[in-house]
Amino acid sequence: MDPFGTAPGASSFGSAAGAYERGRPPYPESALDFLLPAGRPRVLDLGAGTGKLTRQIRARGLDVTAVDPSEGMLGELRRAVPEVPAHLGTAERIPLPDASADVVLVAQAWHWIDPARALPEIARVLTPGGRLGVLWNLRDERADWVERLGAIIGREDRARDTTMGPPFGPVSTATFDWAHTVQPGELLDLVASRSGVILLPADERAAVLAQVRQLTATHPALLGKDTYTLPYRTACAWAERG
């Protein structure tokens, strides 16, 4: 099985599936309202990971299928939503029949994908007029402590390219501001689940986590608090199959 896309680190997440499940945030419902059209009940969550988005789609009463290249990530997903069909696969090789989905959503994964190979494959599994939607939770570094966190762990969560291209039509975009409440351990899991941190040697990874602990122990916005409010900007884009 090919890794999900060709970018370095794309296949690294399975080893940190537990941290990913504990630390990664959900998505704002306003983003799902924007991405999911009415009357399109069959949704493919492509690059589903541990099922953060999958369970939100399921909670809306929609028929959702999950695909991810990591058995470790799918293991977490199956524990969270055992009733959802979950398959090993990639955006370039989706293990579903033609015209089997009305909507394909890709959360936190579009930048790992090879569009030249993935777009025809996504179009294959979509019904005529079906929709491809992509979304990312991006930390809002206008908050000082979040900017300092980015200086420690890297700023790969900046704006993402939402270019799609044929056979998809014009792209509609939107951004939604919101905030997620995290506990100190969840913030460390968020950091530990990032590909750049996962791939570090053990001593360097421990040093990064130590810097995050130091930040939470000294920054005035975090000092002495049991929970932190982490602001996000969720970037979304969708286009319909031509």
GROMACS .gro file of C-alpha atoms in nm:
model
  242
    1MET     CA    1   0.000   0.000   0.000
    2ASP     CA    2   0.142   0.339  -0.098
    3PRO     CA    3   0.164   0.602   0.174
    4PHE     CA    4  -0.102   0.871   0.168
    5GLY     CA    5   0.051   1.096  -0.093
    6THR     CA    6   0.422   1.141  -0.155
    7ALA     CA    7   0.523   1.413   0.093
    8PRO     CA    8   0.777   1.320   0.363
    9GLY     CA    9   0.603   1.225   0.686
   10ALA     CA   10   0.273   1.137   0.525
   11SER     CA   11   0.284   0.781   0.653
   12SER     CA   12   0.418   0.863   0.999
   13PHE     CA   13   0.094   0.906   1.191
   14GLY     CA   14   0.016   0.543   1.269
   15SER     CA   15   0.286   0.526   1.535
   16ALA     CA   16   0.120   0.819   1.718
   17ALA     CA   17  -0.243   0.721   1.668
   18GLY     CA   18  -0.324   0.736   2.040
   19ALA     CA   19  -0.177   1.085   2.078
   20TYR     CA   20  -0.358   1.194   1.762
   21GLU     CA   21  -0.691   1.073   1.901
   22ARG     CA   22  -0.638   1.241   2.239
   23GLY     CA   23  -0.487   1.567   2.121
   24ARG     CA   24  -0.637   1.661   1.786
   25PRO     CA   25  -0.945   1.886   1.789
   26PRO     CA   26  -1.278   1.825   1.616
   27TYR     CA   27  -1.407   2.061   1.346
   28PRO     CA   28  -1.653   2.350   1.383
   29GLU     CA   29  -2.006   2.260   1.280
   30SER     CA   30  -2.016   2.577   1.070
   31ALA     CA   31  -1.744   2.427   0.849
   32LEU     CA   32  -1.950   2.112   0.797
   33ASP     CA   33  -2.255   2.325   0.715
   34PHE     CA   34  -2.047   2.491   0.443
   35LEU     CA   35  -1.900   2.171   0.301
   36LEU     CA   36  -2.195   1.929   0.313
   37PRO     CA   37  -2.474   2.000   0.063
   38ALA     CA   38  -2.834   1.914   0.143
   39GLY     CA   39  -2.970   1.590  -0.002
   40ARG     CA   40  -2.630   1.425  -0.046
   41PRO     CA   41  -2.633   1.150   0.217
   42ARG     CA   42  -2.332   0.932   0.122
   43VAL     CA   43  -2.003   1.078   0.244
   44LEU     CA   44  -1.650   0.939   0.209
   45ASP     CA   45  -1.411   1.063   0.477
   46LEU     CA   46  -1.083   1.024   0.289
   47GLY     CA   47  -0.771   1.026   0.505
   48ALA     CA   48  -1.003   0.979   0.800
   49GLY     CA   49  -0.731   0.922   1.060
   50THR     CA   50  -0.880   0.833   1.397
   51GLY     CA   51  -1.225   0.947   1.286
   52LYS     CA   52  -1.247   1.297   1.430
   53LEU     CA   53  -1.448   1.414   1.130
   54THR     CA   54  -1.608   1.074   1.069
   55ARG     CA   55  -1.803   1.080   1.395
   56GLN     CA   56  -1.925   1.435   1.333
   57ILE     CA   57  -2.058   1.333   0.992
   58ARG     CA   58  -2.220   1.027   1.147
   59ALA     CA   59  -2.382   1.241   1.417
   60ARG     CA   60  -2.564   1.428   1.140
   61GLY     CA   61  -2.736   1.106   1.037
   62LEU     CA   62  -2.538   1.071   0.715
   63ASP     CA   63  -2.407   0.748   0.562
   64VAL     CA   64  -2.029   0.777   0.604
   65THR     CA   65  -1.742   0.553   0.498
   66ALA     CA   66  -1.384   0.603   0.619
   67VAL     CA   67  -1.063   0.538   0.425
   68ASP     CA   68  -0.710   0.584   0.561
   69PRO     CA   69  -0.368   0.432   0.481
   70SER     CA   70  -0.279   0.360   0.845
   71GLU     CA   71  -0.411   0.053   1.024
   72GLY     CA   72  -0.310   0.214   1.353
   73MET     CA   73  -0.526   0.518   1.287
   74LEU     CA   74  -0.816   0.303   1.166
   75GLY     CA   75  -0.793   0.101   1.486
   76GLU     CA   76  -0.873   0.414   1.687
   77LEU     CA   77  -1.153   0.502   1.444
   78ARG     CA   78  -1.312   0.158   1.470
   79ARG     CA   79  -1.312   0.182   1.849
   80ALA     CA   80  -1.482   0.523   1.836
   81VAL     CA   81  -1.741   0.444   1.566
   82PRO     CA   82  -1.752   0.066   1.515
   83GLU     CA   83  -2.063   0.092   1.299
   84VAL     CA   84  -1.884   0.294   1.028
   85PRO     CA   85  -1.725   0.098   0.738
   86ALA     CA   86  -1.350   0.163   0.750
   87HIS     CA   87  -1.101   0.058   0.482
   88LEU     CA   88  -0.728   0.078   0.419
   89GLY     CA   89  -0.663   0.292   0.114
   90THR     CA   90  -0.523   0.615  -0.023
   91ALA     CA   91  -0.653   0.910  -0.222
   92GLU     CA   92  -0.471   0.769  -0.522
   93ARG     CA   93  -0.623   0.419  -0.477
   94ILE     CA   94  -0.965   0.431  -0.312
   95PRO     CA   95  -1.110   0.084  -0.237
   96LEU     CA   96  -1.469   0.177  -0.329
   97PRO     CA   97  -1.685   0.123  -0.640
   98ASP     CA   98  -1.755   0.386  -0.904
   99ALA     CA   99  -2.018   0.649  -0.814
  100SER     CA  100  -2.045   0.523  -0.456
  101ALA     CA  101  -2.022   0.862  -0.278
  102ASP     CA  102  -2.208   1.191  -0.308
  103VAL     CA  103  -1.942   1.385  -0.116
  104VAL     CA  104  -1.571   1.323  -0.050
  105LEU     CA  105  -1.419   1.517   0.239
  106VAL     CA  106  -1.045   1.536   0.306
  107ALA     CA  107  -0.956   1.682   0.648
  108GLN     CA  108  -0.595   1.771   0.742
  109ALA     CA  109  -0.464   1.562   0.452
  110TRP     CA  110  -0.496   1.739   0.117
  111HIS     CA  111  -0.135   1.861   0.135
  112TRP     CA  112  -0.017   1.497   0.153
  113ILE     CA  113  -0.193   1.405  -0.172
  114ASP     CA  114  -0.070   1.388  -0.532
  115PRO     CA  115  -0.353   1.575  -0.711
  116ALA     CA  116  -0.258   1.445  -1.056
  117ARG     CA  117  -0.332   1.090  -0.941
  118ALA     CA  118  -0.592   1.158  -0.675
  119LEU     CA  119  -0.836   1.386  -0.856
  120PRO     CA  120  -0.935   1.130  -1.124
  121GLU     CA  121  -0.971   0.864  -0.854
  122ILE     CA  122  -1.187   1.087  -0.635
  123ALA     CA  123  -1.399   1.177  -0.940
  124ARG     CA  124  -1.441   0.805  -1.010
  125VAL     CA  125  -1.603   0.732  -0.674
  126LEU     CA  126  -1.823   1.043  -0.685
  127THR     CA  127  -2.168   1.055  -0.839
  128PRO     CA  128  -2.223   1.307  -1.124
  129GLY     CA  129  -2.229   1.652  -0.968
  130GLY     CA  130  -2.073   1.514  -0.650
  131ARG     CA  131  -1.867   1.737  -0.427
  132LEU     CA  132  -1.504   1.729  -0.312
  133GLY     CA  133  -1.439   1.926   0.006
  134VAL     CA  134  -1.113   1.989   0.190
  135LEU     CA  135  -1.055   2.144   0.532
  136TRP     CA  136  -0.778   2.218   0.782
  137ASN     CA  137  -0.774   2.329   1.142
  138LEU     CA  138  -0.500   2.595   1.152
  139ARG     CA  139  -0.380   2.735   1.483
  140ASP     CA  140  -0.458   3.108   1.509
  141GLU     CA  141  -0.122   3.260   1.595
  142ARG     CA  142  -0.265   3.606   1.654
  143ALA     CA  143  -0.273   3.490   2.018
  144ASP     CA  144   0.075   3.543   2.167
  145TRP     CA  145   0.105   3.206   2.340
  146VAL     CA  146  -0.004   3.027   2.023
  147GLU     CA  147   0.255   3.219   1.823
  148ARG     CA  148   0.521   3.109   2.073
  149LEU     CA  149   0.396   2.750   2.047
  150GLY     CA  150   0.444   2.772   1.671
  151ALA     CA  151   0.800   2.895   1.722
  152ILE     CA  152   0.870   2.576   1.921
  153ILE     CA  153   0.698   2.314   1.709
  154GLY     CA  154   0.707   2.471   1.361
  155ARG     CA  155   0.453   2.655   1.154
  156GLU     CA  156   0.355   2.394   0.896
  157ASP     CA  157  -0.010   2.467   0.982
  158ARG     CA  158  -0.010   2.788   0.781
  159ALA     CA  159  -0.243   2.850   0.483
  160ARG     CA  160  -0.292   2.549   0.260
  161ASP     CA  161  -0.329   2.530  -0.118
  162THR     CA  162  -0.692   2.459  -0.212
  163THR     CA  163  -0.629   2.422  -0.586
  164MET     CA  164  -0.827   2.132  -0.734
  165GLY     CA  165  -0.862   2.155  -1.110
  166PRO     CA  166  -1.025   1.926  -1.369
  167PRO     CA  167  -1.250   1.737  -1.358
  168PHE     CA  168  -1.373   1.967  -1.081
  169GLY     CA  169  -1.528   2.308  -1.135
  170PRO     CA  170  -1.479   2.643  -0.959
  171VAL     CA  171  -1.367   2.632  -0.597
  172SER     CA  172  -1.567   2.796  -0.317
  173THR     CA  173  -1.375   2.885  -0.001
  174ALA     CA  174  -1.450   2.999   0.353
  175THR     CA  175  -1.270   3.034   0.685
  176PHE     CA  176  -1.427   2.985   1.027
  177ASP     CA  177  -1.281   3.120   1.352
  178TRP     CA  178  -1.344   2.918   1.667
  179ALA     CA  179  -1.168   2.791   1.979
  180HIS     CA  180  -1.108   2.452   2.137
  181THR     CA  181  -1.057   2.392   2.509
  182VAL     CA  182  -0.764   2.161   2.587
  183GLN     CA  183  -0.607   2.024   2.902
  184PRO     CA  184  -0.227   2.031   2.946
  185GLY     CA  185  -0.189   1.663   2.853
  186GLU     CA  186  -0.401   1.711   2.542
  187LEU     CA  187  -0.182   2.000   2.431
  188LEU     CA  188   0.124   1.775   2.462
  189ASP     CA  189  -0.057   1.504   2.264
  190LEU     CA  190  -0.141   1.761   1.996
  191VAL     CA  191   0.228   1.841   1.964
  192ALA     CA  192   0.335   1.476   1.981
  193SER     CA  193   0.095   1.384   1.699
  194ARG     CA  194   0.250   1.622   1.445
  195SER     CA  195   0.448   1.450   1.171
  196GLY     CA  196   0.752   1.673   1.217
  197VAL     CA  197   0.769   1.582   1.586
  198ILE     CA  198   0.695   1.212   1.531
  199LEU     CA  199   0.992   1.184   1.294
  200LEU     CA  200   1.244   1.343   1.532
  201PRO     CA  201   1.498   1.128   1.717
  202ALA     CA  202   1.373   1.041   2.065
  203ASP     CA  203   1.597   1.291   2.245
  204GLU     CA  204   1.499   1.578   2.015
  205ARG     CA  205   1.131   1.491   2.047
  206ALA     CA  206   1.163   1.493   2.426
  207ALA     CA  207   1.333   1.835   2.407
  208VAL     CA  208   1.045   1.980   2.205
  209LEU     CA  209   0.789   1.849   2.454
  210ALA     CA  210   0.997   1.993   2.739
  211GLN     CA  211   0.985   2.335   2.572
  212VAL     CA  212   0.606   2.311   2.545
  213ARG     CA  213   0.584   2.223   2.916
  214GLN     CA  214   0.803   2.524   2.992
  215LEU     CA  215   0.573   2.746   2.788
  216THR     CA  216   0.265   2.631   2.977
  217ALA     CA  217   0.445   2.675   3.310
  218THR     CA  218   0.559   3.032   3.243
  219HIS     CA  219   0.334   3.212   2.993
  220PRO     CA  220   0.090   3.449   3.169
  221ALA     CA  221  -0.203   3.328   2.957
  222LEU     CA  222  -0.145   2.967   3.067
  223LEU     CA  223   0.024   2.980   3.407
  224GLY     CA  224  -0.172   2.796   3.676
  225LYS     CA  225  -0.463   2.703   3.450
  226ASP     CA  226  -0.618   2.357   3.426
  227THR     CA  227  -0.741   2.418   3.070
  228TYR     CA  228  -0.632   2.637   2.780
  229THR     CA  229  -0.838   2.800   2.507
  230LEU     CA  230  -0.664   2.725   2.177
  231PRO     CA  231  -0.795   2.945   1.893
  232TYR     CA  232  -0.824   2.802   1.544
  233ARG     CA  233  -0.904   2.918   1.194
  234THR     CA  234  -1.060   2.637   0.992
  235ALA     CA  235  -0.997   2.681   0.619
  236CYS     CA  236  -1.245   2.508   0.387
  237ALA     CA  237  -1.287   2.468   0.013
  238TRP     CA  238  -1.517   2.267  -0.212
  239ALA     CA  239  -1.580   2.208  -0.581
  240GLU     CA  240  -1.822   1.992  -0.775
  241ARG     CA  241  -1.735   1.722  -1.023
  242GLY     CA  242  -1.793   1.857  -1.373
   0.00000   0.00000   0.00000
